[in-house]
PDB file of C-alpha atoms and ligand atoms in Angstrom:
ATOM      1  CA  MET A   1       0.000   0.000   0.000  1.00 68.00           C
ATOM      2  CA  SER A   2       1.228   3.522  -0.778  1.00 75.00           C
ATOM      3  CA  ARG A   3       2.727   5.447   2.115  1.00 84.00           C
ATOM      4  CA  PHE A   4       2.950   9.180   2.731  1.00 93.00           C
ATOM      5  CA  PHE A   5       4.572  11.325   5.403  1.00 93.00           C
ATOM      6  CA  ILE A   6       2.082  13.986   6.456  1.00 95.00           C
ATOM      7  CA  PRO A   7       2.924  16.958   8.712  1.00 93.00           C
ATOM      8  CA  ARG A   8       1.421  16.471  12.187  1.00 93.00           C
ATOM      9  CA  GLU A   9      -0.696  19.644  11.853  1.00 95.00           C
ATOM     10  CA  HIS A  10      -2.520  18.125   8.865  1.00 97.00           C
ATOM     11  CA  ILE A  11      -3.718  15.209  10.956  1.00 97.00           C
ATOM     12  CA  SER A  12      -6.810  15.694  13.141  1.00 96.00           C
ATOM     13  CA  GLU A  13      -8.701  13.249  15.324  1.00 93.00           C
ATOM     14  CA  ASN A  14     -10.614  11.693  12.385  1.00 96.00           C
ATOM     15  CA  GLN A  15      -9.189  13.120   9.197  1.00 97.00           C
ATOM     16  CA  ILE A  16      -6.000  13.765   7.277  1.00 97.00           C
ATOM     17  CA  THR A  17      -5.524  16.534   4.726  1.00 97.00           C
ATOM     18  CA  VAL A  18      -2.910  15.772   2.089  1.00 96.00           C
ATOM     19  CA  THR A  19      -1.501  18.776   0.214  1.00 95.00           C
ATOM     20  CA  GLY A  20       1.305  19.708  -2.199  1.00 93.00           C
ATOM     21  CA  GLU A  21       3.350  17.167  -4.153  1.00 90.00           C
ATOM     22  CA  ASP A  22       1.748  14.235  -2.362  1.00 92.00           C
ATOM     23  CA  THR A  23      -1.643  15.234  -3.856  1.00 95.00           C
ATOM     24  CA  VAL A  24      -0.151  15.048  -7.340  1.00 93.00           C
ATOM     25  CA  HIS A  25       1.400  11.699  -6.537  1.00 91.00           C
ATOM     26  CA  ILE A  26      -1.875  10.293  -5.205  1.00 94.00           C
ATOM     27  CA  THR A  27      -4.154  11.584  -7.970  1.00 93.00           C
ATOM     28  CA  LYS A  28      -1.929  11.708 -11.072  1.00 92.00           C
ATOM     29  CA  VAL A  29       0.742   9.076 -10.540  1.00 93.00           C
ATOM     30  CA  LEU A  30      -1.084   6.419  -8.509  1.00 93.00           C
ATOM     31  CA  ARG A  31      -4.522   7.484  -9.829  1.00 94.00           C
ATOM     32  CA  LEU A  32      -6.138   6.762  -6.492  1.00 95.00           C
ATOM     33  CA  LYS A  33      -9.796   7.748  -6.147  1.00 95.00           C
ATOM     34  CA  LYS A  34     -12.464   8.292  -3.518  1.00 97.00           C
ATOM     35  CA  GLY A  35     -12.831   5.065  -1.538  1.00 97.00           C
ATOM     36  CA  ASP A  36      -9.245   3.882  -2.099  1.00 96.00           C
ATOM     37  CA  THR A  37      -7.049   3.350   0.945  1.00 96.00           C
ATOM     38  CA  LEU A  38      -3.495   4.484   1.708  1.00 94.00           C
ATOM     39  CA  THR A  39      -1.126   4.641   4.645  1.00 94.00           C
ATOM     40  CA  CYS A  40      -0.155   7.994   6.100  1.00 95.00           C
ATOM     41  CA  CYS A  41       2.621   8.439   8.579  1.00 94.00           C
ATOM     42  CA  ASP A  42       3.161  11.374  10.961  1.00 93.00           C
ATOM     43  CA  GLY A  43       6.936  10.996  10.863  1.00 89.00           C
ATOM     44  CA  GLN A  44       6.899  10.613  14.648  1.00 88.00           C
ATOM     45  CA  GLY A  45       6.297   6.892  14.775  1.00 88.00           C
ATOM     46  CA  PHE A  46       2.568   6.557  14.065  1.00 94.00           C
ATOM     47  CA  ASP A  47       0.921   5.056  10.963  1.00 95.00           C
ATOM     48  CA  TYR A  48      -2.648   5.802   9.884  1.00 96.00           C
ATOM     49  CA  GLU A  49      -4.636   3.585   7.573  1.00 96.00           C
ATOM     50  CA  ALA A  50      -6.868   6.050   5.744  1.00 97.00           C
ATOM     51  CA  LYS A  51      -9.597   6.045   3.103  1.00 97.00           C
ATOM     52  CA  ILE A  52      -9.907   8.821   0.516  1.00 97.00           C
ATOM     53  CA  ALA A  53     -13.088  10.801   1.216  1.00 97.00           C
ATOM     54  CA  GLU A  54     -12.718  13.735  -1.144  1.00 97.00           C
ATOM     55  CA  VAL A  55     -10.350  14.721  -3.939  1.00 96.00           C
ATOM     56  CA  SER A  56      -9.904  18.301  -5.113  1.00 93.00           C
ATOM     57  CA  LYS A  57      -7.210  19.958  -7.216  1.00 88.00           C
ATOM     58  CA  ALA A  58      -5.007  20.971  -4.294  1.00 92.00           C
ATOM     59  CA  THR A  59      -5.927  18.543  -1.532  1.00 96.00           C
ATOM     60  CA  VAL A  60      -6.919  14.979  -0.804  1.00 97.00           C
ATOM     61  CA  LEU A  61      -9.070  14.550   2.286  1.00 97.00           C
ATOM     62  CA  CYS A  62      -8.934  11.146   3.976  1.00 98.00           C
ATOM     63  CA  ASP A  63     -10.887   9.531   6.801  1.00 98.00           C
ATOM     64  CA  ILE A  64      -8.728   7.771   9.373  1.00 98.00           C
ATOM     65  CA  LEU A  65      -9.653   4.092   9.678  1.00 98.00           C
ATOM     66  CA  ARG A  66      -6.952   2.957  12.107  1.00 97.00           C
ATOM     67  CA  LYS A  67      -4.009   4.445  13.992  1.00 96.00           C
ATOM     68  CA  THR A  68      -1.135   2.135  14.893  1.00 95.00           C
ATOM     69  CA  LYS A  69       2.369   2.532  16.241  1.00 93.00           C
ATOM     70  CA  SER A  70       4.890   2.086  13.457  1.00 91.00           C
ATOM     71  CA  ASP A  71       6.761  -1.192  13.936  1.00 90.00           C
ATOM     72  CA  THR A  72       9.532  -0.612  11.409  1.00 92.00           C
ATOM     73  CA  GLU A  73      11.768   1.652  13.484  1.00 94.00           C
ATOM     74  CA  PRO A  74      14.993   0.167  14.829  1.00 94.00           C
ATOM     75  CA  ASN A  75      15.434  -0.321  18.575  1.00 92.00           C
ATOM     76  CA  ILE A  76      18.520   1.859  18.437  1.00 96.00           C
ATOM     77  CA  LYS A  77      19.094   5.485  17.396  1.00 97.00           C
ATOM     78  CA  VAL A  78      22.000   5.739  14.976  1.00 98.00           C
ATOM     79  CA  THR A  79      23.701   9.002  14.007  1.00 98.00           C
ATOM     80  CA  LEU A  80      26.073   9.276  11.051  1.00 98.00           C
ATOM     81  CA  ILE A  81      28.552  12.146  10.934  1.00 98.00           C
ATOM     82  CA  GLN A  82      29.715  12.145   7.331  1.00 98.00           C
ATOM     83  CA  GLY A  83      32.797  13.966   5.999  1.00 98.00           C
ATOM     84  CA  ILE A  84      31.361  16.064   3.158  1.00 96.00           C
ATOM     85  CA  PRO A  85      31.914  14.094  -0.076  1.00 96.00           C
ATOM     86  CA  LYS A  86      32.137  15.287  -3.655  1.00 93.00           C
ATOM     87  CA  ALA A  87      29.232  15.797  -6.049  1.00 87.00           C
ATOM     88  CA  SER A  88      26.113  13.696  -5.621  1.00 92.00           C
ATOM     89  CA  LYS A  89      27.609  11.076  -3.303  1.00 96.00           C
ATOM     90  CA  MET A  90      25.789  12.530  -0.299  1.00 97.00           C
ATOM     91  CA  ASP A  91      22.444  11.935  -2.072  1.00 97.00           C
ATOM     92  CA  TYR A  92      23.339   8.272  -2.340  1.00 98.00           C
ATOM     93  CA  ILE A  93      24.591   8.047   1.251  1.00 98.00           C
ATOM     94  CA  ILE A  94      21.367   9.621   2.573  1.00 98.00           C
ATOM     95  CA  GLN A  95      19.169   7.330   0.510  1.00 98.00           C
ATOM     96  CA  LYS A  96      20.955   4.113   1.455  1.00 98.00           C
ATOM     97  CA  THR A  97      21.468   4.851   5.152  1.00 98.00           C
ATOM     98  CA  THR A  98      17.782   5.835   5.419  1.00 98.00           C
ATOM     99  CA  GLU A  99      16.813   2.414   4.046  1.00 97.00           C
ATOM    100  CA  LEU A 100      19.126   0.803   6.582  1.00 97.00           C
ATOM    101  CA  GLY A 101      17.649   2.682   9.562  1.00 97.00           C
ATOM    102  CA  ILE A 102      19.693   5.839  10.228  1.00 98.00           C
ATOM    103  CA  SER A 103      18.086   8.452  12.529  1.00 98.00           C
ATOM    104  CA  GLU A 104      20.114  11.560  11.739  1.00 98.00           C
ATOM    105  CA  ILE A 105      22.997  12.668   9.543  1.00 98.00           C
ATOM    106  CA  PHE A 106      25.410  15.539  10.131  1.00 98.00           C
ATOM    107  CA  PRO A 107      27.596  16.694   7.211  1.00 97.00           C
ATOM    108  CA  CYS A 108      31.033  17.406   8.704  1.00 97.00           C
ATOM    109  CA  GLU A 109      33.878  19.603   7.475  1.00 96.00           C
ATOM    110  CA  LEU A 110      37.231  17.831   7.727  1.00 96.00           C
ATOM    111  CA  ASN A 111      40.747  18.962   6.732  1.00 94.00           C
ATOM    112  CA  ARG A 112      40.832  16.711   3.704  1.00 94.00           C
ATOM    113  CA  CYS A 113      37.332  17.491   2.412  1.00 92.00           C
ATOM    114  CA  VAL A 114      37.511  18.871  -1.117  1.00 86.00           C
ATOM    115  CA  ALA A 115      33.818  19.591  -1.475  1.00 83.00           C
ATOM    116  CA  LYS A 116      32.306  22.631   0.216  1.00 80.00           C
ATOM    117  CA  LEU A 117      28.791  22.822   1.526  1.00 81.00           C
ATOM    118  CA  ASP A 118      27.218  26.164   0.823  1.00 75.00           C
ATOM    119  CA  GLY A 119      23.869  27.370   2.039  1.00 73.00           C
ATOM    120  CA  GLU A 120      20.683  25.880   3.366  1.00 78.00           C
ATOM    121  CA  LYS A 121      19.435  24.814  -0.083  1.00 87.00           C
ATOM    122  CA  LYS A 122      21.437  21.606  -0.100  1.00 91.00           C
ATOM    123  CA  ILE A 123      20.245  20.573   3.342  1.00 94.00           C
ATOM    124  CA  GLU A 124      16.648  21.100   2.176  1.00 94.00           C
ATOM    125  CA  ARG A 125      17.266  18.948  -0.898  1.00 95.00           C
ATOM    126  CA  TRP A 126      18.903  16.251   1.209  1.00 96.00           C
ATOM    127  CA  GLN A 127      15.967  16.332   3.626  1.00 95.00           C
ATOM    128  CA  LYS A 128      13.671  15.667   0.666  1.00 94.00           C
ATOM    129  CA  ILE A 129      15.802  12.692  -0.401  1.00 97.00           C
ATOM    130  CA  ALA A 130      15.537  11.320   3.156  1.00 97.00           C
ATOM    131  CA  LYS A 131      11.748  11.717   3.071  1.00 93.00           C
ATOM    132  CA  GLU A 132      11.420   9.873  -0.237  1.00 93.00           C
ATOM    133  CA  ALA A 133      13.711   7.060   0.898  1.00 95.00           C
ATOM    134  CA  ALA A 134      11.828   6.801   4.218  1.00 95.00           C
ATOM    135  CA  GLN A 135       8.523   6.572   2.360  1.00 91.00           C
ATOM    136  CA  GLN A 136       9.835   3.924   0.011  1.00 91.00           C
ATOM    137  CA  SER A 137      11.391   1.783   2.722  1.00 93.00           C
ATOM    138  CA  GLY A 138       8.460   1.979   5.142  1.00 92.00           C
ATOM    139  CA  ARG A 139      10.187   3.930   7.903  1.00 94.00           C
ATOM    140  CA  GLY A 140       8.161   5.360  10.783  1.00 93.00           C
ATOM    141  CA  ILE A 141      10.241   8.549  10.935  1.00 94.00           C
ATOM    142  CA  VAL A 142      12.053  10.686   8.394  1.00 95.00           C
ATOM    143  CA  PRO A 143      15.736  10.884   9.340  1.00 97.00           C
ATOM    144  CA  THR A 144      16.854  14.430  10.116  1.00 97.00           C
ATOM    145  CA  ILE A 145      19.568  16.036   8.011  1.00 97.00           C
ATOM    146  CA  ARG A 146      21.350  18.473  10.335  1.00 97.00           C
ATOM    147  CA  PRO A 147      23.324  21.592   9.410  1.00 96.00           C
ATOM    148  CA  LYS A 148      27.057  21.281   8.736  1.00 95.00           C
ATOM    149  CA  ILE A 149      29.364  20.846  11.767  1.00 96.00           C
ATOM    150  CA  ASN A 150      33.128  20.895  12.375  1.00 97.00           C
ATOM    151  CA  ILE A 151      35.197  18.295  14.203  1.00 98.00           C
ATOM    152  CA  SER A 152      34.840  19.927  17.656  1.00 98.00           C
ATOM    153  CA  GLU A 153      31.069  19.903  17.277  1.00 98.00           C
ATOM    154  CA  ALA A 154      31.303  16.327  16.008  1.00 98.00           C
ATOM    155  CA  VAL A 155      32.991  15.336  19.286  1.00 98.00           C
ATOM    156  CA  LYS A 156      30.021  16.706  21.252  1.00 98.00           C
ATOM    157  CA  VAL A 157      27.565  14.718  19.119  1.00 98.00           C
ATOM    158  CA  LEU A 158      29.695  11.566  19.427  1.00 98.00           C
ATOM    159  CA  LYS A 159      29.990  11.939  23.212  1.00 98.00           C
ATOM    160  CA  SER A 160      26.242  12.226  23.662  1.00 98.00           C
ATOM    161  CA  ALA A 161      25.672   8.693  22.295  1.00 98.00           C
ATOM    162  CA  ASP A 162      25.926   5.480  24.360  1.00 98.00           C
ATOM    163  CA  ILE A 163      28.453   4.077  21.867  1.00 98.00           C
ATOM    164  CA  SER A 164      30.559   6.193  19.535  1.00 98.00           C
ATOM    165  CA  PHE A 165      33.585   5.758  17.281  1.00 98.00           C
ATOM    166  CA  VAL A 166      35.364   6.983  14.192  1.00 98.00           C
ATOM    167  CA  ALA A 167      35.856   4.598  11.247  1.00 98.00           C
ATOM    168  CA  TYR A 168      39.551   5.038  10.507  1.00 98.00           C
ATOM    169  CA  GLU A 169      41.177   3.425   7.504  1.00 96.00           C
ATOM    170  CA  CYS A 170      44.589   3.222   9.241  1.00 96.00           C
ATOM    171  CA  GLU A 171      43.364   1.659  12.500  1.00 97.00           C
ATOM    172  CA  GLU A 172      45.333  -1.525  13.128  1.00 95.00           C
ATOM    173  CA  LYS A 173      44.089  -2.856  16.462  1.00 96.00           C
ATOM    174  CA  THR A 174      40.450  -2.221  17.269  1.00 97.00           C
ATOM    175  CA  VAL A 175      37.712  -3.890  15.234  1.00 97.00           C
ATOM    176  CA  ILE A 176      34.144  -2.556  15.115  1.00 98.00           C
ATOM    177  CA  LYS A 177      32.672  -5.640  16.837  1.00 97.00           C
ATOM    178  CA  THR A 178      34.615  -4.889  20.023  1.00 97.00           C
ATOM    179  CA  VAL A 179      33.324  -1.329  20.270  1.00 98.00           C
ATOM    180  CA  LEU A 180      29.739  -2.294  19.423  1.00 98.00           C
ATOM    181  CA  ASN A 181      29.758  -4.801  22.274  1.00 97.00           C
ATOM    182  CA  SER A 182      31.430  -2.498  24.806  1.00 96.00           C
ATOM    183  CA  LYS A 183      28.112  -1.593  26.516  1.00 96.00           C
ATOM    184  CA  SER A 184      25.058  -3.666  27.308  1.00 93.00           C
ATOM    185  CA  GLU A 185      21.716  -2.584  25.837  1.00 92.00           C
ATOM    186  CA  PRO A 186      22.870   0.647  24.206  1.00 97.00           C
ATOM    187  CA  LYS A 187      20.096   2.951  23.042  1.00 97.00           C
ATOM    188  CA  SER A 188      22.190   5.120  20.719  1.00 98.00           C
ATOM    189  CA  VAL A 189      25.250   4.888  18.489  1.00 98.00           C
ATOM    190  CA  ALA A 190      27.042   7.754  16.709  1.00 98.00           C
ATOM    191  CA  PHE A 191      29.926   7.358  14.276  1.00 99.00           C
ATOM    192  CA  LEU A 192      32.123   9.473  12.029  1.00 98.00           C
ATOM    193  CA  VAL A 193      33.182   8.570   8.479  1.00 98.00           C
ATOM    194  CA  GLY A 194      35.856  10.456   6.514  1.00 98.00           C
ATOM    195  CA  ALA A 195      35.365  11.889   3.019  1.00 97.00           C
ATOM    196  CA  GLU A 196      37.334  10.693  -0.050  1.00 96.00           C
ATOM    197  CA  GLY A 197      40.640  11.909   1.398  1.00 96.00           C
ATOM    198  CA  GLY A 198      40.164  10.221   4.751  1.00 96.00           C
ATOM    199  CA  PHE A 199      41.444  11.821   7.973  1.00 97.00           C
ATOM    200  CA  ASP A 200      44.486  13.841   8.975  1.00 95.00           C
ATOM    201  CA  LYS A 201      46.412  12.163  11.786  1.00 95.00           C
ATOM    202  CA  SER A 202      45.811  15.331  13.868  1.00 97.00           C
ATOM    203  CA  GLU A 203      42.046  14.828  13.573  1.00 98.00           C
ATOM    204  CA  ILE A 204      42.292  11.229  14.773  1.00 98.00           C
ATOM    205  CA  ASP A 205      44.563  12.318  17.660  1.00 98.00           C
ATOM    206  CA  PHE A 206      42.008  14.974  18.618  1.00 98.00           C
ATOM    207  CA  LEU A 207      39.171  12.427  18.589  1.00 98.00           C
ATOM    208  CA  ILE A 208      41.153   9.915  20.647  1.00 98.00           C
ATOM    209  CA  GLU A 209      42.144  12.606  23.191  1.00 98.00           C
ATOM    210  CA  ASN A 210      38.435  13.225  23.584  1.00 98.00           C
ATOM    211  CA  GLY A 211      37.709   9.578  24.278  1.00 98.00           C
ATOM    212  CA  ILE A 212      36.396   8.603  20.837  1.00 98.00           C
ATOM    213  CA  PRO A 213      37.971   5.286  19.747  1.00 98.00           C
ATOM    214  CA  SER A 214      38.949   4.619  16.152  1.00 98.00           C
ATOM    215  CA  VAL A 215      37.875   1.336  14.591  1.00 98.00           C
ATOM    216  CA  SER A 216      38.800  -0.675  11.533  1.00 98.00           C
ATOM    217  CA  LEU A 217      36.187  -2.001   9.115  1.00 98.00           C
ATOM    218  CA  GLY A 218      38.543  -4.656   7.818  1.00 96.00           C
ATOM    219  CA  LYS A 219      41.563  -4.978   5.592  1.00 96.00           C
ATOM    220  CA  ARG A 220      40.085  -3.399   2.496  1.00 97.00           C
ATOM    221  CA  ILE A 221      39.598   0.339   2.007  1.00 97.00           C
ATOM    222  CA  LEU A 222      35.983   1.224   1.357  1.00 98.00           C
ATOM    223  CA  ARG A 223      34.883   4.286  -0.522  1.00 98.00           C
ATOM    224  CA  THR A 224      33.324   6.978   1.616  1.00 98.00           C
ATOM    225  CA  GLU A 225      29.871   6.220   0.158  1.00 98.00           C
ATOM    226  CA  THR A 226      30.258   2.534   1.066  1.00 98.00           C
ATOM    227  CA  ALA A 227      31.615   2.982   4.594  1.00 98.00           C
ATOM    228  CA  GLY A 228      28.486   4.458   6.256  1.00 98.00           C
ATOM    229  CA  GLU A 229      26.256   1.758   4.809  1.00 98.00           C
ATOM    230  CA  ALA A 230      28.658  -0.991   5.807  1.00 98.00           C
ATOM    231  CA  VAL A 231      28.840   0.345   9.381  1.00 98.00           C
ATOM    232  CA  LEU A 232      25.070   0.683   9.629  1.00 98.00           C
ATOM    233  CA  SER A 233      24.536  -2.899   8.451  1.00 97.00           C
ATOM    234  CA  MET A 234      27.051  -4.091  11.030  1.00 98.00           C
ATOM    235  CA  ILE A 235      25.340  -2.108  13.813  1.00 98.00           C
ATOM    236  CA  MET A 236      21.886  -3.438  12.925  1.00 97.00           C
ATOM    237  CA  TYR A 237      23.190  -6.994  12.723  1.00 96.00           C
ATOM    238  CA  GLU A 238      25.255  -6.872  15.907  1.00 96.00           C
ATOM    239  CA  ILE A 239      23.051  -4.826  18.266  1.00 95.00           C
ATOM    240  CA  GLY A 240      20.020  -3.730  16.205  1.00 92.00           C
ATOM    241  CA  ASP A 241      16.744  -5.311  15.222  1.00 87.00           C
ATOM    242  CA  ILE A 242      17.748  -7.308  12.144  1.00 84.00           C
ATOM    243  CA  ASN A 243      17.506 -10.607  13.993  1.00 84.00           C
ATOM    244  CA  SER A 244      13.920 -10.162  15.193  1.00 80.00           C
ATOM    245  CA  ILE A 245      11.186  -9.745  12.605  1.00 74.00           C
TER     246      ILE A 245
HETATM  247  N1  SAH B   1      41.739   8.120   0.923  1.00 60.03           N
HETATM  248  C1  SAH B   1      41.857   7.256   2.014  1.00 60.03           C
HETATM  249  C2  SAH B   1      40.611   6.407   2.200  1.00 60.03           C
HETATM  250  C3  SAH B   1      39.396   7.149   2.576  1.00 60.03           C
HETATM  251  S1  SAH B   1      38.048   6.059   2.605  1.00 60.03           S
HETATM  252  C4  SAH B   1      42.977   6.299   1.738  1.00 60.03           C
HETATM  253  O1  SAH B   1      43.224   5.998   0.600  1.00 60.03           O
HETATM  254  O2  SAH B   1      43.581   5.831   2.691  1.00 60.03           O
HETATM  255  C5  SAH B   1      36.802   7.076   3.269  1.00 60.03           C
HETATM  256  C6  SAH B   1      36.424   6.806   4.693  1.00 60.03           C
HETATM  257  O3  SAH B   1      35.764   5.559   4.797  1.00 60.03           O
HETATM  258  C7  SAH B   1      37.544   6.718   5.681  1.00 60.03           C
HETATM  259  O4  SAH B   1      38.006   7.976   6.116  1.00 60.03           O
HETATM  260  C8  SAH B   1      36.938   5.918   6.821  1.00 60.03           C
HETATM  261  O5  SAH B   1      36.096   6.716   7.618  1.00 60.03           O
HETATM  262  C9  SAH B   1      36.096   4.922   6.055  1.00 60.03           C
HETATM  263  N2  SAH B   1      36.819   3.675   5.767  1.00 60.03           N
HETATM  264  C10 SAH B   1      37.027   3.135   4.553  1.00 60.03           C
HETATM  265  N3  SAH B   1      37.643   1.944   4.652  1.00 60.03           N
HETATM  266  C11 SAH B   1      37.827   1.713   5.980  1.00 60.03           C
HETATM  267  C12 SAH B   1      38.383   0.645   6.744  1.00 60.03           C
HETATM  268  N4  SAH B   1      38.914  -0.434   6.173  1.00 60.03           N
HETATM  269  N5  SAH B   1      38.374   0.762   8.090  1.00 60.03           N
HETATM  270  C13 SAH B   1      37.867   1.840   8.692  1.00 60.03           C
HETATM  271  N6  SAH B   1      37.312   2.880   8.035  1.00 60.03           N
HETATM  272  C14 SAH B   1      37.277   2.829   6.697  1.00 60.03           C
END
């Protein structure tokens, strides 16, 4: 069944008002009509099974049939801090990590980042990509794309999670499994991934001084757009909800 994220203020006790691009999608692309049913989601963990009551040019009015708690959200909140990559790689990273269950993504400026992130426009576009990927993959929330941060701010975000680490291509001792199992029943994980150029040694030293361990993802070097997805899969397998469906 088709699924739409609807702003909370468009959902009342009995009805949902769909506006904007979603109206076009419902009426023109899916050609749904009065009497057809769809699933709406408030982006805060609740799903609504709804029946189309009225279609006009700008809005689709639906009657709520059933409200249920979304059961697709992971049991763990995962935050990715991503070194800003070149070109459209961030689009891909946002799409794939949303499918895999990410909760929020911070773009991060690092010494070896070539790409610059200018203005709010990009964040808005990325937020839209997250919404579409969340809709497609049946998520109960839309992951939040945060404004750009630097490495000092990244440390604060990392420290606020139950488990945190930096994926470092030159790490020779610590493997990710060890860090993921360092606490029992963690509720949140935050991790940092470098951009194409990886990390400066000074950045890794700074992170370690601040208590953030560096971990290896294995003997092969992954591209920046592969690393976040690989880590997220490992988290969900090791301490997430992949093993209980
Ligand atoms: N240019 C660097 C590689 C950067 S890979 C080099 O050639 O050495 C981009 C990012 O992905 C890295 O900064 C790191 O965060 C992550 N990464 C890739 N492979 C990794 C591995 N084997 N272990 C840990 N992190 C890895």
